[in-house]
Amino acid sequence: MRVFFLLVFLLSTSAEMLDLLRNIYFAADEWTGNIQNEMDASYVEQSSLTNLFTEQKFLGWAGLLSIFVAICAIFYFQFQAWEQEDQEQK
């Protein structure tokens, strides 16, 4: 009989705890939702890099291509210099 009452007590206590946790979760969700809405309302994108790829696509892609070609040229000429040094050592 004591086991039954203990089990009923634990179940009712756990149900109360679940209700309390659920209420805390809803309150926290409501609070963070309001903060997020306030942040979204005042935020305006001002990135010039993003504008290059959305408004001036040619300049954005041309700039990206020129950066890629420059990096490739640096690697190419560096490897050529290393190969020349290896040939001089032999």
PDB file of C-alpha atoms in Angstrom:
ATOM      1  CA  MET A   1       0.000   0.000   0.000  1.00  0.00           C
ATOM      2  CA  ARG A   2       2.871   2.404   0.820  1.00  0.00           C
ATOM      3  CA  VAL A   3       4.429   1.722  -2.565  1.00  0.00           C
ATOM      4  CA  PHE A   4       1.177   2.679  -4.254  1.00  0.00           C
ATOM      5  CA  PHE A   5       0.939   5.973  -2.335  1.00  0.00           C
ATOM      6  CA  LEU A   6       4.597   6.677  -3.032  1.00  0.00           C
ATOM      7  CA  LEU A   7       4.067   6.026  -6.731  1.00  0.00           C
ATOM      8  CA  VAL A   8       0.984   8.298  -6.811  1.00  0.00           C
ATOM      9  CA  PHE A   9       2.914  11.004  -4.964  1.00  0.00           C
ATOM     10  CA  LEU A  10       5.856  10.792  -7.386  1.00  0.00           C
ATOM     11  CA  LEU A  11       3.575  10.895 -10.408  1.00  0.00           C
ATOM     12  CA  SER A  12       1.675  13.929  -9.144  1.00  0.00           C
ATOM     13  CA  THR A  13       4.937  15.684  -8.214  1.00  0.00           C
ATOM     14  CA  SER A  14       6.462  14.952 -11.603  1.00  0.00           C
ATOM     15  CA  ALA A  15       3.315  16.220 -13.339  1.00  0.00           C
ATOM     16  CA  GLU A  16       3.531  19.453 -11.338  1.00  0.00           C
ATOM     17  CA  MET A  17       7.217  19.787 -12.224  1.00  0.00           C
ATOM     18  CA  LEU A  18       6.437  19.234 -15.906  1.00  0.00           C
ATOM     19  CA  ASP A  19       3.745  21.922 -15.768  1.00  0.00           C
ATOM     20  CA  LEU A  20       6.184  24.304 -14.080  1.00  0.00           C
ATOM     21  CA  LEU A  21       8.890  23.608 -16.678  1.00  0.00           C
ATOM     22  CA  ARG A  22       6.370  24.013 -19.493  1.00  0.00           C
ATOM     23  CA  ASN A  23       5.260  27.392 -18.090  1.00  0.00           C
ATOM     24  CA  ILE A  24       8.891  28.539 -17.749  1.00  0.00           C
ATOM     25  CA  TYR A  25       9.589  27.453 -21.326  1.00  0.00           C
ATOM     26  CA  PHE A  26       6.572  29.355 -22.691  1.00  0.00           C
ATOM     27  CA  ALA A  27       7.501  32.483 -20.722  1.00  0.00           C
ATOM     28  CA  ALA A  28      11.105  32.363 -21.931  1.00  0.00           C
ATOM     29  CA  ASP A  29       9.980  31.747 -25.512  1.00  0.00           C
ATOM     30  CA  GLU A  30       7.616  34.695 -25.362  1.00  0.00           C
ATOM     31  CA  TRP A  31      10.330  36.952 -23.924  1.00  0.00           C
ATOM     32  CA  THR A  32      12.980  35.989 -26.479  1.00  0.00           C
ATOM     33  CA  GLY A  33      10.445  36.257 -29.291  1.00  0.00           C
ATOM     34  CA  ASN A  34       9.763  39.878 -28.352  1.00  0.00           C
ATOM     35  CA  ILE A  35      13.466  40.681 -28.297  1.00  0.00           C
ATOM     36  CA  GLN A  36      13.920  39.083 -31.712  1.00  0.00           C
ATOM     37  CA  ASN A  37      11.032  41.061 -33.180  1.00  0.00           C
ATOM     38  CA  GLU A  38      12.481  44.313 -31.833  1.00  0.00           C
ATOM     39  CA  MET A  39      15.881  43.502 -33.323  1.00  0.00           C
ATOM     40  CA  ASP A  40      14.430  42.574 -36.725  1.00  0.00           C
ATOM     41  CA  ALA A  41      12.412  45.765 -37.001  1.00  0.00           C
ATOM     42  CA  SER A  42      15.420  48.083 -36.706  1.00  0.00           C
ATOM     43  CA  TYR A  43      18.033  46.123 -38.662  1.00  0.00           C
ATOM     44  CA  VAL A  44      19.010  47.371 -42.138  1.00  0.00           C
ATOM     45  CA  GLU A  45      21.689  45.679 -44.269  1.00  0.00           C
ATOM     46  CA  GLN A  46      24.512  48.082 -45.188  1.00  0.00           C
ATOM     47  CA  SER A  47      27.152  45.717 -46.599  1.00  0.00           C
ATOM     48  CA  SER A  48      28.886  46.996 -49.718  1.00  0.00           C
ATOM     49  CA  LEU A  49      30.297  43.530 -50.395  1.00  0.00           C
ATOM     50  CA  THR A  50      26.799  42.079 -50.538  1.00  0.00           C
ATOM     51  CA  ASN A  51      25.731  44.899 -52.844  1.00  0.00           C
ATOM     52  CA  LEU A  52      28.518  43.971 -55.261  1.00  0.00           C
ATOM     53  CA  PHE A  53      26.980  40.565 -55.831  1.00  0.00           C
ATOM     54  CA  THR A  54      23.328  41.641 -55.833  1.00  0.00           C
ATOM     55  CA  GLU A  55      23.224  45.057 -57.499  1.00  0.00           C
ATOM     56  CA  GLN A  56      26.465  45.178 -59.522  1.00  0.00           C
ATOM     57  CA  LYS A  57      26.989  41.553 -60.450  1.00  0.00           C
ATOM     58  CA  PHE A  58      29.614  42.172 -63.129  1.00  0.00           C
ATOM     59  CA  LEU A  59      31.912  44.142 -60.822  1.00  0.00           C
ATOM     60  CA  GLY A  60      31.479  41.628 -58.009  1.00  0.00           C
ATOM     61  CA  TRP A  61      32.325  38.603 -60.132  1.00  0.00           C
ATOM     62  CA  ALA A  62      35.112  40.441 -61.979  1.00  0.00           C
ATOM     63  CA  GLY A  63      36.688  41.378 -58.646  1.00  0.00           C
ATOM     64  CA  LEU A  64      36.396  37.830 -57.367  1.00  0.00           C
ATOM     65  CA  LEU A  65      37.928  36.475 -60.574  1.00  0.00           C
ATOM     66  CA  SER A  66      40.814  38.964 -60.403  1.00  0.00           C
ATOM     67  CA  ILE A  67      41.566  37.928 -56.814  1.00  0.00           C
ATOM     68  CA  PHE A  68      41.573  34.261 -57.859  1.00  0.00           C
ATOM     69  CA  VAL A  69      43.887  34.952 -60.838  1.00  0.00           C
ATOM     70  CA  ALA A  70      46.255  36.966 -58.629  1.00  0.00           C
ATOM     71  CA  ILE A  71      46.499  34.155 -56.068  1.00  0.00           C
ATOM     72  CA  CYS A  72      47.108  31.600 -58.832  1.00  0.00           C
ATOM     73  CA  ALA A  73      49.842  33.812 -60.334  1.00  0.00           C
ATOM     74  CA  ILE A  74      51.545  34.147 -56.948  1.00  0.00           C
ATOM     75  CA  PHE A  75      51.575  30.361 -56.515  1.00  0.00           C
ATOM     76  CA  TYR A  76      52.751  29.774 -60.096  1.00  0.00           C
ATOM     77  CA  PHE A  77      55.681  32.177 -59.892  1.00  0.00           C
ATOM     78  CA  GLN A  78      56.626  30.976 -56.406  1.00  0.00           C
ATOM     79  CA  PHE A  79      56.760  27.381 -57.608  1.00  0.00           C
ATOM     80  CA  GLN A  80      58.844  28.510 -60.611  1.00  0.00           C
ATOM     81  CA  ALA A  81      61.308  30.205 -58.248  1.00  0.00           C
ATOM     82  CA  TRP A  82      61.544  27.080 -56.110  1.00  0.00           C
ATOM     83  CA  GLU A  83      62.132  24.893 -59.166  1.00  0.00           C
ATOM     84  CA  GLN A  84      64.861  27.262 -60.376  1.00  0.00           C
ATOM     85  CA  GLU A  85      66.564  27.093 -56.979  1.00  0.00           C
ATOM     86  CA  ASP A  86      66.401  23.276 -57.060  1.00  0.00           C
ATOM     87  CA  GLN A  87      67.959  23.254 -60.566  1.00  0.00           C
ATOM     88  CA  GLU A  88      70.784  25.568 -59.432  1.00  0.00           C
ATOM     89  CA  GLN A  89      71.559  23.323 -56.454  1.00  0.00           C
ATOM     90  CA  LYS A  90      71.916  20.249 -58.684  1.00  0.00           C
TER      91      LYS A  90
END
